[in-house]
mmCIF file of C-alpha atoms in Angstrom:
data_model
loop_
_atom_site.group_PDB
_atom_site.id
_atom_site.type_symbol
_atom_site.label_atom_id
_atom_site.label_comp_id
_atom_site.label_asym_id
_atom_site.label_seq_id
_atom_site.Cartn_x
_atom_site.Cartn_y
_atom_site.Cartn_z
ATOM 1 C CA MET A 1442 7.404 14.036 -45.046
ATOM 2 C CA ARG A 1443 6.332 15.688 -41.798
ATOM 3 C CA LYS A 1444 8.553 18.560 -40.582
ATOM 4 C CA SER A 1445 10.234 18.231 -37.184
ATOM 5 C CA HIS A 1446 8.822 20.191 -34.323
ATOM 6 C CA PRO A 1447 10.836 23.390 -33.556
ATOM 7 C CA VAL A 1448 11.371 22.365 -29.910
ATOM 8 C CA ARG A 1449 12.737 19.015 -30.987
ATOM 9 C CA ARG A 1450 15.214 20.687 -33.365
ATOM 10 C CA ALA A 1451 16.419 22.972 -30.564
ATOM 11 C CA VAL A 1452 16.964 20.049 -28.213
ATOM 12 C CA LEU A 1453 18.907 18.105 -30.865
ATOM 13 C CA ALA A 1454 21.090 21.110 -31.673
ATOM 14 C CA GLY A 1455 21.913 21.687 -28.011
ATOM 15 C CA ALA A 1456 22.828 18.061 -27.503
ATOM 16 C CA ALA A 1457 25.146 18.158 -30.511
ATOM 17 C CA THR A 1458 26.882 21.274 -29.192
ATOM 18 C CA VAL A 1459 27.474 19.694 -25.758
ATOM 19 C CA SER A 1460 28.822 16.512 -27.366
ATOM 20 C CA GLY A 1461 31.255 18.564 -29.462
ATOM 21 C CA ILE A 1462 32.610 20.432 -26.444
ATOM 22 C CA VAL A 1463 33.090 17.196 -24.503
ATOM 23 C CA LEU A 1464 34.925 15.691 -27.467
ATOM 24 C CA LEU A 1465 37.294 18.692 -27.785
ATOM 25 C CA LEU A 1466 38.104 18.638 -24.074
ATOM 26 C CA SER A 1467 38.911 14.946 -24.217
ATOM 27 C CA LEU A 1468 41.411 15.601 -27.012
ATOM 28 C CA LYS A 1469 43.457 18.250 -25.038
ATOM 29 C CA PRO A 1470 47.103 17.107 -24.938
ATOM 30 C CA ALA A 1471 48.278 15.808 -21.563
ATOM 31 C CA SER A 1472 51.732 17.314 -22.133
ATOM 32 C CA ASP A 1473 50.525 20.907 -22.036
ATOM 33 C CA PRO A 1474 53.071 22.873 -19.936
ATOM 34 C CA GLY A 1475 50.336 24.749 -18.153
ATOM 35 C CA SER A 1476 48.609 21.586 -17.026
ATOM 36 C CA ALA A 1477 51.925 20.088 -15.868
ATOM 37 C CA GLN A 1478 52.657 23.122 -13.710
ATOM 38 C CA ALA A 1479 49.132 23.104 -12.342
ATOM 39 C CA ALA A 1480 49.654 19.497 -11.284
ATOM 40 C CA GLY A 1481 52.843 20.455 -9.459
ATOM 41 C CA GLN A 1482 55.219 19.117 -12.139
ATOM 42 C CA ALA A 1483 57.974 21.153 -13.786
ATOM 43 C CA PRO A 1484 57.877 21.278 -17.576
ATOM 44 C CA PRO A 1485 60.656 19.363 -19.304
ATOM 45 C CA ALA A 1486 63.880 21.354 -19.746
ATOM 46 C CA ALA A 1487 64.887 22.359 -23.236
ATOM 47 C CA ALA A 1488 67.822 20.520 -24.768
ATOM 48 C CA GLY A 1489 71.111 22.153 -23.870
ATOM 49 C CA GLN A 1490 69.659 24.248 -21.090
ATOM 50 C CA ALA A 1491 71.703 24.889 -17.958
ATOM 51 C CA PRO A 1492 70.827 22.071 -15.533
ATOM 52 C CA GLN A 1493 68.906 22.882 -12.402
ATOM 53 C CA GLY A 1494 69.762 20.986 -9.245
ATOM 54 C CA GLY A 1495 72.388 22.888 -7.313
ATOM 55 C CA VAL A 1496 75.399 22.501 -9.622
ATOM 56 C CA ASN A 1497 78.161 24.732 -8.280
ATOM 57 C CA GLY A 1498 81.696 25.515 -9.365
ATOM 58 C CA ALA A 1499 83.572 25.577 -12.655
ATOM 59 C CA VAL A 1500 82.876 23.239 -15.552
ATOM 60 C CA THR A 1501 85.130 23.175 -18.620
ATOM 61 C CA GLY A 1502 83.855 21.955 -21.951
ATOM 62 C CA ASP A 1503 85.878 19.882 -24.378
ATOM 63 C CA ALA A 1504 88.087 21.797 -26.788
ATOM 64 C CA ALA A 1505 86.345 22.234 -30.140
ATOM 65 C CA GLN A 1506 88.695 22.298 -33.106
ATOM 66 C CA THR A 1507 87.904 24.865 -35.807
ATOM 67 C CA GLN A 1508 89.525 25.858 -39.085
ATOM 68 C CA TYR A 1509 91.361 28.672 -37.305
ATOM 69 C CA GLY A 1510 92.203 27.037 -33.976
ATOM 70 C CA ALA A 1511 90.707 25.466 -30.885
ATOM 71 C CA VAL A 1512 87.868 26.961 -28.838
ATOM 72 C CA GLN A 1513 87.229 25.848 -25.277
ATOM 73 C CA VAL A 1514 84.656 27.256 -22.869
ATOM 74 C CA ARG A 1515 84.651 27.260 -19.081
ATOM 75 C CA LEU A 1516 81.468 27.971 -17.136
ATOM 76 C CA THR A 1517 81.081 29.089 -13.556
ATOM 77 C CA MET A 1518 77.814 27.825 -12.134
ATOM 78 C CA SER A 1519 75.853 28.601 -8.989
ATOM 79 C CA ASN A 1520 72.802 26.560 -8.008
ATOM 80 C CA GLY A 1521 72.527 25.202 -11.511
ATOM 81 C CA LYS A 1522 72.756 28.545 -13.293
ATOM 82 C CA ILE A 1523 75.526 29.969 -15.457
ATOM 83 C CA THR A 1524 76.965 32.990 -13.677
ATOM 84 C CA GLN A 1525 80.038 33.405 -15.880
ATOM 85 C CA ALA A 1526 81.263 32.107 -19.222
ATOM 86 C CA GLU A 1527 84.767 32.475 -20.588
ATOM 87 C CA ALA A 1528 86.812 31.094 -23.448
ATOM 88 C CA VAL A 1529 89.988 29.538 -22.083
ATOM 89 C CA GLN A 1530 91.049 28.810 -25.651
ATOM 90 C CA ALA A 1531 90.228 30.747 -28.813
ATOM 91 C CA PRO A 1532 91.817 31.245 -32.262
ATOM 92 C CA LYS A 1533 94.796 33.571 -32.205
ATOM 93 C CA GLY A 1534 97.387 35.032 -34.507
ATOM 94 C CA GLY A 1535 96.979 37.528 -37.340
ATOM 95 C CA ARG A 1536 93.392 38.374 -38.186
ATOM 96 C CA SER A 1537 92.132 35.863 -35.594
ATOM 97 C CA ASP A 1538 93.247 38.103 -32.736
ATOM 98 C CA GLN A 1539 90.876 40.836 -33.834
ATOM 99 C CA ILE A 1540 87.983 38.462 -34.469
ATOM 100 C CA THR A 1541 88.462 36.726 -31.110
ATOM 101 C CA ALA A 1542 88.667 40.008 -29.202
ATOM 102 C CA SER A 1543 85.465 41.194 -30.834
ATOM 103 C CA SER A 1544 83.376 38.017 -30.742
ATOM 104 C CA VAL A 1545 84.259 36.110 -27.572
ATOM 105 C CA PRO A 1546 82.975 38.738 -25.078
ATOM 106 C CA ARG A 1547 79.662 38.778 -26.956
ATOM 107 C CA LEU A 1548 79.458 34.992 -26.936
ATOM 108 C CA ASN A 1549 80.206 34.954 -23.207
ATOM 109 C CA GLN A 1550 77.382 37.401 -22.549
ATOM 110 C CA ALA A 1551 75.021 35.438 -24.765
ATOM 111 C CA ALA A 1552 75.736 32.183 -22.905
ATOM 112 C CA VAL A 1553 74.934 33.761 -19.533
ATOM 113 C CA ALA A 1554 71.814 35.426 -20.900
ATOM 114 C CA ALA A 1555 70.484 32.315 -22.656
ATOM 115 C CA GLN A 1556 71.504 29.825 -19.958
ATOM 116 C CA SER A 1557 72.009 27.346 -22.796
ATOM 117 C CA ALA A 1558 74.047 26.712 -25.929
ATOM 118 C CA ASP A 1559 71.214 28.004 -28.097
ATOM 119 C CA ILE A 1560 72.902 31.305 -28.890
ATOM 120 C CA ASP A 1561 73.322 33.239 -32.120
ATOM 121 C CA ALA A 1562 76.605 33.211 -34.006
ATOM 122 C CA VAL A 1563 78.489 36.501 -34.052
ATOM 123 C CA SER A 1564 78.589 38.038 -37.516
ATOM 124 C CA GLY A 1565 82.039 37.708 -39.052
ATOM 125 C CA ALA A 1566 83.072 34.988 -36.563
ATOM 126 C CA THR A 1567 81.231 31.963 -37.898
ATOM 127 C CA TYR A 1568 83.889 29.353 -37.095
ATOM 128 C CA THR A 1569 84.684 30.763 -33.665
ATOM 129 C CA SER A 1570 80.971 30.915 -32.833
ATOM 130 C CA ALA A 1571 80.399 27.318 -33.923
ATOM 131 C CA GLY A 1572 83.348 26.072 -31.873
ATOM 132 C CA TYR A 1573 82.223 28.131 -28.882
ATOM 133 C CA LYS A 1574 78.716 26.678 -29.001
ATOM 134 C CA LYS A 1575 80.044 23.136 -29.315
ATOM 135 C CA SER A 1576 82.363 23.490 -26.318
ATOM 136 C CA LEU A 1577 79.640 25.307 -24.360
ATOM 137 C CA GLN A 1578 77.252 22.425 -25.001
ATOM 138 C CA SER A 1579 79.807 19.891 -23.782
ATOM 139 C CA ALA A 1580 80.302 21.921 -20.599
ATOM 140 C CA LEU A 1581 76.545 21.924 -20.015
ATOM 141 C CA ASP A 1582 76.418 18.177 -20.650
ATOM 142 C CA LYS A 1583 79.119 17.654 -18.039
ATOM 143 C CA ALA A 1584 77.291 19.863 -15.556
ATOM 144 C CA LYS A 1585 74.125 17.868 -16.136
ATOM 145 C CA ALA A 1586 75.987 14.592 -15.624
ATOM 146 C CA SER A 1587 77.595 16.000 -12.504
ATOM 147 C CA ALA A 1588 74.205 17.040 -11.148
ATOM 148 C CA GLY A 1589 72.802 13.586 -11.783
ATOM 149 C CA GLY A 1590 75.817 11.924 -10.226
ATOM 150 C CA ALA A 1591 75.634 14.152 -7.157
ATOM 151 C CA GLN A 1592 72.012 13.113 -6.584
ATOM 152 C CA GLY A 1593 72.497 9.429 -7.185
ATOM 153 C CA SER A 1594 76.060 8.462 -6.272
ATOM 154 C CA GLY A 1595 77.238 10.127 -3.101
ATOM 155 C CA ASN A 1596 77.957 13.610 -4.452
ATOM 156 C CA ALA A 1597 80.230 12.391 -7.240
ATOM 157 C CA GLN A 1598 81.669 15.140 -9.413
ATOM 158 C CA THR A 1599 83.234 15.096 -12.840
ATOM 159 C CA LEU A 1600 85.944 17.733 -13.206
ATOM 160 C CA THR A 1601 87.891 18.465 -16.385
ATOM 161 C CA GLY A 1602 91.271 20.151 -16.142
ATOM 162 C CA ASP A 1603 92.573 22.842 -18.440
ATOM 163 C CA VAL A 1604 94.440 21.798 -21.559
ATOM 164 C CA ALA A 1605 98.195 21.620 -20.926
ATOM 165 C CA GLN A 1606 100.259 22.258 -24.034
ATOM 166 C CA THR A 1607 103.399 20.146 -24.391
ATOM 167 C CA GLN A 1608 106.129 19.898 -26.993
ATOM 168 C CA TYR A 1609 104.355 16.925 -28.571
ATOM 169 C CA GLY A 1610 100.727 17.964 -28.239
ATOM 170 C CA PRO A 1611 98.005 18.890 -25.729
ATOM 171 C CA VAL A 1612 97.159 16.888 -22.623
ATOM 172 C CA GLN A 1613 93.842 17.229 -20.801
ATOM 173 C CA VAL A 1614 92.657 15.212 -17.815
ATOM 174 C CA ARG A 1615 89.149 14.490 -16.547
ATOM 175 C CA ILE A 1616 88.583 13.060 -13.066
ATOM 176 C CA THR A 1617 85.641 11.773 -11.072
ATOM 177 C CA VAL A 1618 85.684 12.694 -7.392
ATOM 178 C CA ALA A 1619 83.394 11.010 -4.847
ATOM 179 C CA GLY A 1620 83.583 11.063 -1.080
ATOM 180 C CA GLY A 1621 86.648 13.294 -1.210
ATOM 181 C CA LYS A 1622 88.648 10.833 -3.321
ATOM 182 C CA ILE A 1623 89.556 10.500 -6.975
ATOM 183 C CA THR A 1624 87.649 7.429 -8.162
ATOM 184 C CA LYS A 1625 88.515 7.701 -11.843
ATOM 185 C CA ALA A 1626 91.052 9.561 -13.984
ATOM 186 C CA GLU A 1627 91.294 9.665 -17.755
ATOM 187 C CA ALA A 1628 93.110 11.657 -20.405
ATOM 188 C CA VAL A 1629 90.593 13.163 -22.821
ATOM 189 C CA GLN A 1630 93.477 14.580 -24.860
ATOM 190 C CA ALA A 1631 97.026 13.255 -25.224
ATOM 191 C CA PRO A 1632 99.848 13.501 -27.792
ATOM 192 C CA LYS A 1633 99.242 11.374 -30.873
ATOM 193 C CA GLY A 1634 100.823 10.537 -34.195
ATOM 194 C CA GLY A 1635 104.010 8.609 -34.913
ATOM 195 C CA ARG A 1636 106.073 7.727 -31.860
ATOM 196 C CA SER A 1637 103.638 9.623 -29.625
ATOM 197 C CA ASP A 1638 100.966 6.948 -30.096
ATOM 198 C CA GLN A 1639 103.179 4.333 -28.485
ATOM 199 C CA ILE A 1640 104.293 6.624 -25.661
ATOM 200 C CA THR A 1641 100.719 7.716 -24.907
ATOM 201 C CA SER A 1642 99.332 4.176 -24.871
ATOM 202 C CA ALA A 1643 102.105 3.062 -22.512
ATOM 203 C CA SER A 1644 102.136 6.051 -20.145
ATOM 204 C CA VAL A 1645 98.572 7.364 -19.825
ATOM 205 C CA PRO A 1646 97.083 4.239 -18.175
ATOM 206 C CA ARG A 1647 99.878 4.335 -15.604
ATOM 207 C CA LEU A 1648 99.310 8.045 -14.970
ATOM 208 C CA ASN A 1649 95.573 7.413 -14.553
ATOM 209 C CA GLN A 1650 96.249 4.705 -11.987
ATOM 210 C CA ALA A 1651 98.762 6.909 -10.167
ATOM 211 C CA ALA A 1652 96.275 9.782 -9.931
ATOM 212 C CA VAL A 1653 93.638 7.535 -8.356
ATOM 213 C CA ALA A 1654 96.141 5.958 -5.984
ATOM 214 C CA ALA A 1655 97.680 9.269 -4.878
ATOM 215 C CA GLY A 1656 94.460 11.259 -4.707
ATOM 216 C CA ASN A 1657 96.348 14.350 -5.869
ATOM 217 C CA ALA A 1658 98.680 15.642 -8.577
ATOM 218 C CA GLN A 1659 101.892 14.710 -6.767
ATOM 219 C CA ILE A 1660 102.581 11.674 -8.945
ATOM 220 C CA ASP A 1661 105.811 10.473 -10.513
ATOM 221 C CA ALA A 1662 106.523 11.023 -14.179
ATOM 222 C CA VAL A 1663 106.513 7.902 -16.324
ATOM 223 C CA SER A 1664 109.983 7.084 -17.623
ATOM 224 C CA GLY A 1665 110.271 7.920 -21.310
ATOM 225 C CA ALA A 1666 107.185 10.143 -21.221
ATOM 226 C CA THR A 1667 108.497 13.249 -19.498
ATOM 227 C CA TYR A 1668 106.505 15.815 -21.462
ATOM 228 C CA THR A 1669 103.270 13.833 -21.400
ATOM 229 C CA SER A 1670 103.654 13.279 -17.652
ATOM 230 C CA ALA A 1671 104.273 16.981 -16.989
ATOM 231 C CA GLY A 1672 101.239 17.979 -19.044
ATOM 232 C CA TYR A 1673 99.118 15.331 -17.340
ATOM 233 C CA LYS A 1674 100.069 16.546 -13.884
ATOM 234 C CA LYS A 1675 99.390 20.176 -14.803
ATOM 235 C CA SER A 1676 95.941 19.418 -16.197
ATOM 236 C CA LEU A 1677 95.190 17.092 -13.267
ATOM 237 C CA GLN A 1678 96.064 19.836 -10.809
ATOM 238 C CA SER A 1679 93.792 22.313 -12.576
ATOM 239 C CA ALA A 1680 90.942 19.783 -12.373
ATOM 240 C CA LEU A 1681 91.531 19.367 -8.654
ATOM 241 C CA ASP A 1682 91.570 23.142 -8.214
ATOM 242 C CA LYS A 1683 88.006 23.239 -9.537
ATOM 243 C CA ALA A 1684 86.632 21.033 -6.767
ATOM 244 C CA PRO A 1685 84.364 23.283 -4.626
ATOM 245 C CA ALA A 1686 85.773 24.109 -1.204
ATOM 246 C CA GLY A 1687 83.984 22.466 1.693
ATOM 247 C CA GLY A 1688 82.543 19.768 -0.531
ATOM 248 C CA GLY A 1689 83.992 16.933 1.495
ATOM 249 C CA SER A 1690 86.906 16.472 -0.889
ATOM 250 C CA SER A 1691 89.694 17.865 1.247
ATOM 251 C CA GLN A 1692 92.232 15.439 -0.148
ATOM 252 C CA ALA A 1693 91.220 15.413 -3.794
ATOM 253 C CA ALA A 1694 90.656 19.166 -3.895
ATOM 254 C CA GLY A 1695 94.378 19.785 -3.789
ATOM 255 C CA SER A 1696 97.747 18.191 -3.455
ATOM 256 C CA GLY A 1697 98.729 16.335 -0.309
ATOM 257 C CA GLY A 1698 95.561 16.912 1.675
ATOM 258 C CA GLY A 1699 95.215 20.661 1.195
ATOM 259 C CA SER A 1700 94.315 22.975 -1.643
ATOM 260 C CA SER A 1701 97.220 23.920 -3.861
ATOM 261 C CA GLN A 1702 95.905 27.441 -3.776
ATOM 262 C CA ALA A 1703 97.066 29.580 -0.924
ATOM 263 C CA ALA A 1704 93.525 30.955 -0.718
ATOM 264 C CA GLY A 1705 92.414 27.678 0.785
ATOM 265 C CA SER A 1706 95.195 27.323 3.302
ATOM 266 C CA GLY A 1707 95.216 27.944 6.962
ATOM 267 C CA GLY A 1708 91.473 27.460 7.290
ATOM 268 C CA GLY A 1709 90.829 31.065 6.304
ATOM 269 C CA GLN A 1710 92.696 32.402 9.307
ATOM 270 C CA ALA A 1711 94.298 35.820 9.054
ATOM 271 C CA GLN A 1712 97.622 34.638 10.524
ATOM 272 C CA THR A 1713 100.816 35.092 8.520
ATOM 273 C CA GLN A 1714 102.891 32.046 7.653
ATOM 274 C CA THR A 1715 106.310 31.716 6.088
ATOM 275 C CA LEU A 1716 106.631 28.446 4.211
ATOM 276 C CA THR A 1717 109.744 27.107 2.494
ATOM 277 C CA GLY A 1718 109.394 24.544 -0.243
ATOM 278 C CA SER A 1719 111.589 21.535 -0.792
ATOM 279 C CA VAL A 1720 114.720 21.912 -2.888
ATOM 280 C CA ALA A 1721 114.051 21.100 -6.541
ATOM 281 C CA GLN A 1722 117.101 19.839 -8.388
ATOM 282 C CA THR A 1723 117.482 21.012 -11.989
ATOM 283 C CA GLN A 1724 120.075 20.440 -14.702
ATOM 284 C CA TYR A 1725 121.735 23.751 -13.814
ATOM 285 C CA GLY A 1726 121.404 23.726 -10.038
ATOM 286 C CA PRO A 1727 118.885 23.643 -7.160
ATOM 287 C CA VAL A 1728 115.852 25.895 -6.856
ATOM 288 C CA GLN A 1729 114.069 26.523 -3.563
ATOM 289 C CA VAL A 1730 111.163 28.868 -2.960
ATOM 290 C CA ARG A 1731 109.957 30.589 0.195
ATOM 291 C CA ILE A 1732 106.524 32.190 0.372
ATOM 292 C CA THR A 1733 104.657 34.334 2.851
ATOM 293 C CA VAL A 1734 100.949 33.574 3.183
ATOM 294 C CA ALA A 1735 98.514 35.911 4.946
ATOM 295 C CA GLY A 1736 94.740 35.795 4.940
ATOM 296 C CA GLY A 1737 94.881 32.739 2.702
ATOM 297 C CA LYS A 1738 96.866 34.536 -0.025
ATOM 298 C CA ILE A 1739 100.484 34.577 -1.145
ATOM 299 C CA THR A 1740 101.772 38.023 -0.240
ATOM 300 C CA LYS A 1741 105.419 37.397 -1.047
ATOM 301 C CA ALA A 1742 107.478 34.869 -2.965
ATOM 302 C CA GLU A 1743 111.250 34.579 -3.228
ATOM 303 C CA ALA A 1744 113.834 32.087 -4.399
ATOM 304 C CA VAL A 1745 116.232 31.266 -1.587
ATOM 305 C CA GLN A 1746 118.188 29.076 -3.970
ATOM 306 C CA ALA A 1747 118.559 29.350 -7.751
ATOM 307 C CA PRO A 1748 121.090 28.272 -10.409
ATOM 308 C CA LYS A 1749 124.248 30.407 -10.460
ATOM 309 C CA GLY A 1750 127.556 30.699 -12.196
ATOM 310 C CA GLY A 1751 128.307 31.686 -15.792
ATOM 311 C CA ARG A 1752 125.253 32.022 -18.004
ATOM 312 C CA SER A 1753 122.993 30.918 -15.118
ATOM 313 C CA ASP A 1754 123.543 34.208 -13.282
ATOM 314 C CA GLN A 1755 121.989 36.140 -16.128
ATOM 315 C CA ILE A 1756 119.100 33.715 -16.556
ATOM 316 C CA THR A 1757 118.348 33.665 -12.827
ATOM 317 C CA SER A 1758 118.406 37.456 -12.468
ATOM 318 C CA ALA A 1759 116.021 37.831 -15.405
ATOM 319 C CA SER A 1760 113.597 35.013 -14.619
ATOM 320 C CA VAL A 1761 113.262 34.728 -10.838
ATOM 321 C CA PRO A 1762 111.717 38.188 -10.252
ATOM 322 C CA ARG A 1763 109.101 37.385 -12.918
ATOM 323 C CA LEU A 1764 108.383 34.000 -11.340
ATOM 324 C CA ASN A 1765 108.016 35.649 -7.937
ATOM 325 C CA GLN A 1766 105.494 38.128 -9.325
ATOM 326 C CA ALA A 1767 103.597 35.366 -11.115
ATOM 327 C CA ALA A 1768 103.322 33.297 -7.923
ATOM 328 C CA VAL A 1769 101.831 36.217 -5.982
ATOM 329 C CA ALA A 1770 99.466 37.099 -8.813
ATOM 330 C CA ALA A 1771 98.237 33.520 -9.373
ATOM 331 C CA GLY A 1772 98.069 32.478 -5.743
ATOM 332 C CA ASN A 1773 99.130 28.974 -6.735
ATOM 333 C CA ALA A 1774 101.777 27.033 -8.679
ATOM 334 C CA GLN A 1775 99.915 27.142 -11.984
ATOM 335 C CA ILE A 1776 102.191 29.770 -13.498
ATOM 336 C CA ASP A 1777 103.773 30.005 -16.926
ATOM 337 C CA ALA A 1778 107.420 29.193 -17.460
ATOM 338 C CA VAL A 1779 109.656 32.124 -18.322
ATOM 339 C CA SER A 1780 110.932 31.949 -21.878
ATOM 340 C CA GLY A 1781 114.604 30.980 -21.953
ATOM 341 C CA ALA A 1782 114.494 29.692 -18.375
ATOM 342 C CA THR A 1783 112.698 26.377 -18.764
ATOM 343 C CA TYR A 1784 114.634 24.408 -16.149
ATOM 344 C CA THR A 1785 114.649 27.192 -13.581
ATOM 345 C CA SER A 1786 110.917 27.719 -14.082
ATOM 346 C CA ALA A 1787 110.162 24.005 -13.664
ATOM 347 C CA GLY A 1788 112.215 23.822 -10.466
ATOM 348 C CA TYR A 1789 110.609 27.002 -9.151
ATOM 349 C CA LYS A 1790 107.102 25.660 -9.716
ATOM 350 C CA LYS A 1791 107.957 22.339 -8.085
ATOM 351 C CA SER A 1792 109.380 23.984 -4.976
ATOM 352 C CA LEU A 1793 106.529 26.500 -4.872
ATOM 353 C CA GLN A 1794 104.002 23.654 -4.953
ATOM 354 C CA SER A 1795 105.733 21.906 -2.072
ATOM 355 C CA ALA A 1796 105.576 25.139 -0.054
ATOM 356 C CA LEU A 1797 101.864 25.456 -0.792
ATOM 357 C CA ASP A 1798 101.331 21.861 0.290
ATOM 358 C CA GLN A 1799 102.539 22.862 3.758
ATOM 359 C CA ALA A 1800 99.941 25.617 4.126
ATOM 360 C CA GLY A 1801 97.551 24.822 6.888
ATOM 361 C CA GLY A 1802 99.425 21.612 7.623
#
């Protein structure tokens, strides 16, 4: 057999090399992040990552039940980024207090740093960490849904209120706000088990309808479901409080056309206002609250009427000063009842809310 000419072998080798390079280039994956960015496309976001797209305000994840108690995470977001993370619920009592105090701040920091739910569990707090991550992920999912809704459905927002604990179980409300109105309301948590199942199924649909119709948290309690109604209204109000100011939702953002927070009243003017709430009747007598608002904040609160006579004198003198302090500190009517003064506290909060409703009116 005659040997090939050296020049011919060189030409064949060069052609083979070129063909190999062309083949490799043709097999380069089209999904390469670098090529996507070069073409002006953003690479796909990782699962669970904080959504980009201008999401602003607070987003609360669903409560995650753990072996040692519930964990619930609230995020504060600015332009689609997590700026603050906090646990509004965490295991407590006994050893749990120490574990929560040690682990939750670290989990909060990790969430802000990672901008996702892909964070490491804290050593020694396995259950708390797992619950935290689950609630954090649900908050991110809601933020993502809110971002998508804002782009495609007239700036619709989904807002989840804080969990309101009642004598028969927790109540938590989620609302959809679009065009400044509540378009949907639902209870994501409600009392259950035994008689509570019947009460919940009968009352919650009516409360949902009332919230949409009223556009605020000033709705009537459903007869026979006093505790569920009170919890519903409290959680509904906290959801409304999360609506960003200036977002076109002047009615839905608070009760009765104005924010329930004094910080949003008076259009930000520095003028001082004295506002007296309506009289709230309680089982032991009327309660009426007067507040002073300056620079959009409650600077003073006082009860101009409160239950009196017999045992009521002692209860009033012990509870009202604490309620006054709580109103100034909170800047709204979302304050805790004073132990041993349930009726007075409820009347105080009702009258305080009606005073706040007058701010800026």
